[in-house]
Structure formats: C-alpha cells, structure tokens
XYZ file of C-alpha atoms in Angstrom:
281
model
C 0.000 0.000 0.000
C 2.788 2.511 0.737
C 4.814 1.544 -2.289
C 1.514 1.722 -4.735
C 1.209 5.784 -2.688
C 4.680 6.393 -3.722
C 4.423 5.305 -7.082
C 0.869 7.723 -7.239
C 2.939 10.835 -5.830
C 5.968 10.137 -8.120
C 3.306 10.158 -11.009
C 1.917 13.018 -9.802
C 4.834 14.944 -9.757
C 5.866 13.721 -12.898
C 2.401 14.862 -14.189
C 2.392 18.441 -11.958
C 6.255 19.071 -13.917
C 4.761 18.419 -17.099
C 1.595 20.637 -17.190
C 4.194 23.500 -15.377
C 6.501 23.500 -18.507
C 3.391 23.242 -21.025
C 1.625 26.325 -19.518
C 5.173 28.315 -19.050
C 6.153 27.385 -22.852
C 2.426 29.264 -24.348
C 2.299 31.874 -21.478
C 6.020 32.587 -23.028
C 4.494 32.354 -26.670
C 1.433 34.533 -25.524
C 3.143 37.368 -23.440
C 5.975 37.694 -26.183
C 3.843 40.178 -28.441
C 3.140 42.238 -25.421
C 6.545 42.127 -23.933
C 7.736 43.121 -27.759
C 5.354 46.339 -27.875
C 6.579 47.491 -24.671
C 9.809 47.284 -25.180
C 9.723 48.963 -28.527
C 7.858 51.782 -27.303
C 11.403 52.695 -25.666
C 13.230 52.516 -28.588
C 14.488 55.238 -30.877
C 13.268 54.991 -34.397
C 16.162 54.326 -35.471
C 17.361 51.751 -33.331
C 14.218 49.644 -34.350
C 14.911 49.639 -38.018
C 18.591 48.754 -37.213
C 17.809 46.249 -34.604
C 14.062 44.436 -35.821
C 14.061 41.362 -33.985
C 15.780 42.429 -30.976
C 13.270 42.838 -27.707
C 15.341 45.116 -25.367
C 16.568 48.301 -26.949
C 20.340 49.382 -27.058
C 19.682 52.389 -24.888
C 15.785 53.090 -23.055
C 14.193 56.369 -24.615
C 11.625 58.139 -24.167
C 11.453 59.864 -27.555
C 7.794 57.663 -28.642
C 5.972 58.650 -25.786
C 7.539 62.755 -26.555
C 6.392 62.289 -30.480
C 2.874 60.772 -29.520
C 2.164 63.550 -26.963
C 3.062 66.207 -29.248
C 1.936 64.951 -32.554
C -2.033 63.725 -31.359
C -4.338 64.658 -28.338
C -3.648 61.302 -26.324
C -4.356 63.169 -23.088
C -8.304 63.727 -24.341
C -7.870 60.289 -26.015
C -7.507 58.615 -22.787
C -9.653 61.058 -20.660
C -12.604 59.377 -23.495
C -11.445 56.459 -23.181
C -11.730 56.207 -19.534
C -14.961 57.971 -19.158
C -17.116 55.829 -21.118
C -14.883 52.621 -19.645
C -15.916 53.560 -16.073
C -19.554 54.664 -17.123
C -20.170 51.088 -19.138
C -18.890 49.659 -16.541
C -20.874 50.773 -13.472
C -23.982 51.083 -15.539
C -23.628 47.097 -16.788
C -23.076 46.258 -13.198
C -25.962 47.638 -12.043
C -28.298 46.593 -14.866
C -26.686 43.182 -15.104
C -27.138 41.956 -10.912
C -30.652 44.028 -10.987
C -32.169 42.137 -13.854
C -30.002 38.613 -12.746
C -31.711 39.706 -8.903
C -35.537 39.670 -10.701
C -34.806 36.645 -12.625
C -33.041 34.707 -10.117
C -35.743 35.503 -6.517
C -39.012 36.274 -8.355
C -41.070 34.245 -10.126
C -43.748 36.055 -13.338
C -45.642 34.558 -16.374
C -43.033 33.823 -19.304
C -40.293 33.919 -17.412
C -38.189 30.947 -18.661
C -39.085 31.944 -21.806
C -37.855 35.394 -21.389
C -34.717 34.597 -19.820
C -34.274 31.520 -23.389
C -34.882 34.714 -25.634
C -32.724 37.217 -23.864
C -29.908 34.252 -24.011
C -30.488 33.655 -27.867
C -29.447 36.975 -29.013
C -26.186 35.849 -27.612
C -26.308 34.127 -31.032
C -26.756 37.227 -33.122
C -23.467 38.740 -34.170
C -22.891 42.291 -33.406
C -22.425 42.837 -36.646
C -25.901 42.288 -38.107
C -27.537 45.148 -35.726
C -24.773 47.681 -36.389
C -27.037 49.605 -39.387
C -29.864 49.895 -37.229
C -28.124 50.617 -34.204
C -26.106 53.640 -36.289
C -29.740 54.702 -37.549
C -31.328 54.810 -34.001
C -28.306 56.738 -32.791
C -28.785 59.312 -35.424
C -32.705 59.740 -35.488
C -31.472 60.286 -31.546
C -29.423 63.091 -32.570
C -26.574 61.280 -30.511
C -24.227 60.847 -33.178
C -20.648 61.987 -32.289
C -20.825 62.096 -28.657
C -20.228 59.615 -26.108
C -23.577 58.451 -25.077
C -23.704 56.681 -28.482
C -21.551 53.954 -27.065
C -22.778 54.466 -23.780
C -26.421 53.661 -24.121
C -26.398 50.860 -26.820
C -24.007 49.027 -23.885
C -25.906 49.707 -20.885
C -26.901 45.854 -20.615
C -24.668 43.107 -20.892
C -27.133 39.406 -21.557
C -23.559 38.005 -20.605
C -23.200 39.885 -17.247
C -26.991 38.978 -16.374
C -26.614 35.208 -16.869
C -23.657 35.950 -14.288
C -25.145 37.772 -12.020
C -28.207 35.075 -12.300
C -26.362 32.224 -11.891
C -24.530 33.507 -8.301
C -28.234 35.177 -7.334
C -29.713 32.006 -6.963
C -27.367 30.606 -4.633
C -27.691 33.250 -1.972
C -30.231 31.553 0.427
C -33.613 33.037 -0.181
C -34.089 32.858 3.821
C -31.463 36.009 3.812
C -33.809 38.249 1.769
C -37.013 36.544 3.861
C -35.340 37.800 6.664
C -34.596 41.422 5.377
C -38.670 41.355 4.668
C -39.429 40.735 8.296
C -36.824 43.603 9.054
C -39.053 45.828 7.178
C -36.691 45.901 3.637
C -38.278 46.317 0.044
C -37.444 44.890 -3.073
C -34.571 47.557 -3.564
C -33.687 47.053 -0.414
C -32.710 43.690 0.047
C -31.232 44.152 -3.476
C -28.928 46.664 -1.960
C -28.140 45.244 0.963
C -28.357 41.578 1.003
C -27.761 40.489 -2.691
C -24.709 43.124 -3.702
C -22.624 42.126 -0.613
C -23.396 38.585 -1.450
C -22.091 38.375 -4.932
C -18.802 39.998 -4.884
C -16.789 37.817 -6.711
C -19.838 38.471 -9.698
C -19.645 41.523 -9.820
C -15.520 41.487 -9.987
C -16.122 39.470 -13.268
C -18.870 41.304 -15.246
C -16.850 44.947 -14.002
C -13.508 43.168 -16.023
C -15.250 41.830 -18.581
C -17.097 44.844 -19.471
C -14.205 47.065 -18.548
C -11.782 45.254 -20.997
C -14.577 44.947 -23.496
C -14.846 48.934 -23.837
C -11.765 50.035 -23.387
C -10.446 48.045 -26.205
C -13.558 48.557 -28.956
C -12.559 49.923 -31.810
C -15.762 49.205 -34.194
C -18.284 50.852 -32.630
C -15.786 53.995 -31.745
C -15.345 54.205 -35.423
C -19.012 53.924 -36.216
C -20.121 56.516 -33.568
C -17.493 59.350 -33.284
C -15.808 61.769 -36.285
C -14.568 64.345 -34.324
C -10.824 63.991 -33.745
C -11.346 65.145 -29.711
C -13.878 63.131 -29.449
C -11.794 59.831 -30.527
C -10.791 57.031 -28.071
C -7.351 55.783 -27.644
C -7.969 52.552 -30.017
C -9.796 54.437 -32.777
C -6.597 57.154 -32.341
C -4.183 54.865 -32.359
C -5.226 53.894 -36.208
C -5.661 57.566 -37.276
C -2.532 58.065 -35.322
C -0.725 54.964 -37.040
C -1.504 56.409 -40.468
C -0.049 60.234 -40.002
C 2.536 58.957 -39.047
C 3.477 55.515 -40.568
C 7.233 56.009 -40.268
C 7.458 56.856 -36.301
C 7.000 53.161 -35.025
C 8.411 54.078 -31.747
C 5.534 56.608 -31.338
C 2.811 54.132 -32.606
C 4.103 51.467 -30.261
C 4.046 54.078 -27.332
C 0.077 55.007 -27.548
C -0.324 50.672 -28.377
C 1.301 50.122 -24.629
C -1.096 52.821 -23.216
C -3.840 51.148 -24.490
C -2.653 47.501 -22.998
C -1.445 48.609 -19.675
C -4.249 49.702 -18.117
C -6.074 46.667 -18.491
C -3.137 44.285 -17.685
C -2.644 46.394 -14.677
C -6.357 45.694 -13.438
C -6.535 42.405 -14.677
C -3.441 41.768 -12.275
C -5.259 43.265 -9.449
C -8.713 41.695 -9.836
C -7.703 38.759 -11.086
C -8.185 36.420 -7.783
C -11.960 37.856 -8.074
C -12.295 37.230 -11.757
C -11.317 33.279 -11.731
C -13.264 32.917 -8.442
C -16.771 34.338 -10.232
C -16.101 32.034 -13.501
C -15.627 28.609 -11.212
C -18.208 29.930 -8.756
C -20.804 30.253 -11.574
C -20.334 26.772 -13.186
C -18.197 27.946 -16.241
C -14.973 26.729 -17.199
C-alpha cells in the first residue's frame, strides 16, 4: 500500500512538472507580443529599423511617448477612453445583478421563456444590428458624442446570466429575513444580494471594462470628431499620419494595454473565483 502511494505521488509529480513547462512554454508564446510592444515603445526609431528582432533596446528612450504627446491629443484620447470605460462599466453592473436579482428571486408569467430569448441573441453577431443601431443613434441626434456607445451598452445578456447564476445561490431565507426587518425589493437588493455576490460583480466589471476600453468598431461607427476619438480608434488615425514613427505608434499601443493588464493583475483572484463559482470553465 505505501509503495503503490509512492508510485501515485511520483506520477503526480511527474504529471504536476509536465503541465508547469506546457503552460510556461504558451504563457512565453502569448506574453511575447506584449513584452515586444513594450519594449519597442522605448526605442528610438532608429534603433528599431537597425535592430528588428531584438526585444530590449540598445539604450531606453523616451522619444515615442515625446512624439505621440506632441503629434495627437492622447491626453483627451484617454480622458474618453476612460470615461465611457468607467460609465459602461458601473452602468452594466448595475443593470446586469438588478435584472439577474428579478430573474433569479421572483417568479412572473413567461419567465423561462424570457430569460431563453434574452440568451439567444447571444447568437446574433454584433455585426448584423450595427445599421440599425447607427440609424437609431442618429434619429437620436446622438451621433458623435459619447452616449452613443454608452447607451447601446448599458446591458450586458452576458453579465446577467452571471449575475443570475450567483443570485440564486444566496439563500432566499437572507432576503425573507430582510422582509421581516421591514426591507423592500430595492432594499434587500442593496443590501443583502450586492454584498453577497462579490466575486460576480468582480467578473462582469472586467469583462465589461476590458470589453470597452479596447472597442474599436463601434468607436469608429459613432465618433468623427478627432477630440472626441478614443485611444484605439486614435491609435489607427494616429498609425496612419505617421506611418514612419513606429516608436511613437508602439508608445500610444502600450497605453492602451497597460491599463487593463494592470487591473486584470489586481482583480484577477476575483475574476477566476466568479467564472468557477458560476459553473463555467
């Protein structure tokens, strides 16, 4: 018995080594791109057509990040970006664990069916609804300003199933209890099924928050003015005035990915905990 657990822990380990080196060889593959932007952003132009496939630059500069600040508006770039990033993002959490809270504790005619049609158009591709979406945004007279990608993205049918799926494991005896303490609907919502759901919300707030900040279709659908751009949608206007200042282009690429590595980094604890919480793998 003791030989046949040895044997099982030497497999194990043998096992444990193997699936280390396979995840460290693609996480190498994967991060290379990344760590190749970055590090090209602190080049001098012409140390990157001298030295292509080198990663680390002969001496760090800081002449992209000068040329991008001076050549395009990446301040209001990023203040746009930003903006409708934290406003898509609050506004999807809300509407997301509000809607999941009705589906998941109250019961209504049609319901099932309801939630099976709001989970089909899942299936529709964004692109089929982006003519009538740009036609209700101009008979809206909200063409060119931000709350053209602000209100088509108000609700996420993505962030709802989440928020469903951890909703209905809070015990319904916690909100039963909040109705004998004199709480409403909004009430218990507030305090009972937020607090409850933490690792939820985490997930839908990165999802969404990575979703927006890195759109670059419906930015280009929605928005002509130059100040009115966000840093993706700059970035190509940016790339194309000035095609031979790589160092400058890969500068305003690695503000665009930072931010979102950075929080990913952060919340990421949160964000695996709400995908294995909620059954998906």
């Amino acid at each position: 018995m003791r030989r046949k657990r040895e044997k099982e822990v030497v497999v194990y380990k043998k096992h444990h080594f193997v699936m280390i080196a396979f995840l460290l060889v693609f996480s190498v593959i994967m991060m290379y791109p990344m760590l190749w932007t970055i590090m090209t952003s602190f080049k001098t132009n012409a140390d990157i057509r001298m030295n292509r496939t080198k990663i680390f630059p002969e001496k760090f500069s800081l002449e992209g990040f000068i040329n991008a600040f001076e050549k395009a508006p990446i301040e209001q770039w990023f203040i746009n970006s930003l903006f409708i990033t934290v406003v898509v993002t609050i506004l999807v959490i809300l509407t997301s664990t509000f809607i999941g809270y009705v589906f998941a504790k109250y019961d209504f005619k049609g319901k099932k069916f309801l939630f099976a049609v709001m989970l089909a158009t899942m299936m529709i591709p964004g692109q089929i609804t982006m003519i009538p979406r740009y036609l209700l945004i101009q008979n809206l007279h909200m063409y060119d300003t931000f709350w053209a990608l602000i209100i088509p993205s108000v609700v996420s049918v993505f962030g709802v199933y989440l928020a469903k799926q951890f909703i209905e494991d809070v015990p319904t005896s916690l909100c039963d209890a909040a109705k004998i303490d004199g709480a409403g609907p909004l009430g218990i919502y507030w305090h009972v099924i937020l607090p409850n759901i933490k690792p939820a919300i985490g997930s839908i707030g990165i999802f969404t928050a990575m979703r927006v900040w890195n759109d670059y279709l419906n930015p280009l659908l929605m928005l002509n003015k130059v100040e009115n751009m966000t840093l993706p949608l700059g970035l190509v206007m940016f790339d194309s005035q000035t095609g031979v200042d790589l160092a400058a282009t890969m500068a305003v690429a690695s503000m665009i990915m930072l931010p979102m590595t950075i929080i990913f980094l952060i919340f990421q604890k949160q964000f695996i905990r709400g995908l294995t919480m909620s059954g998906i793998k």
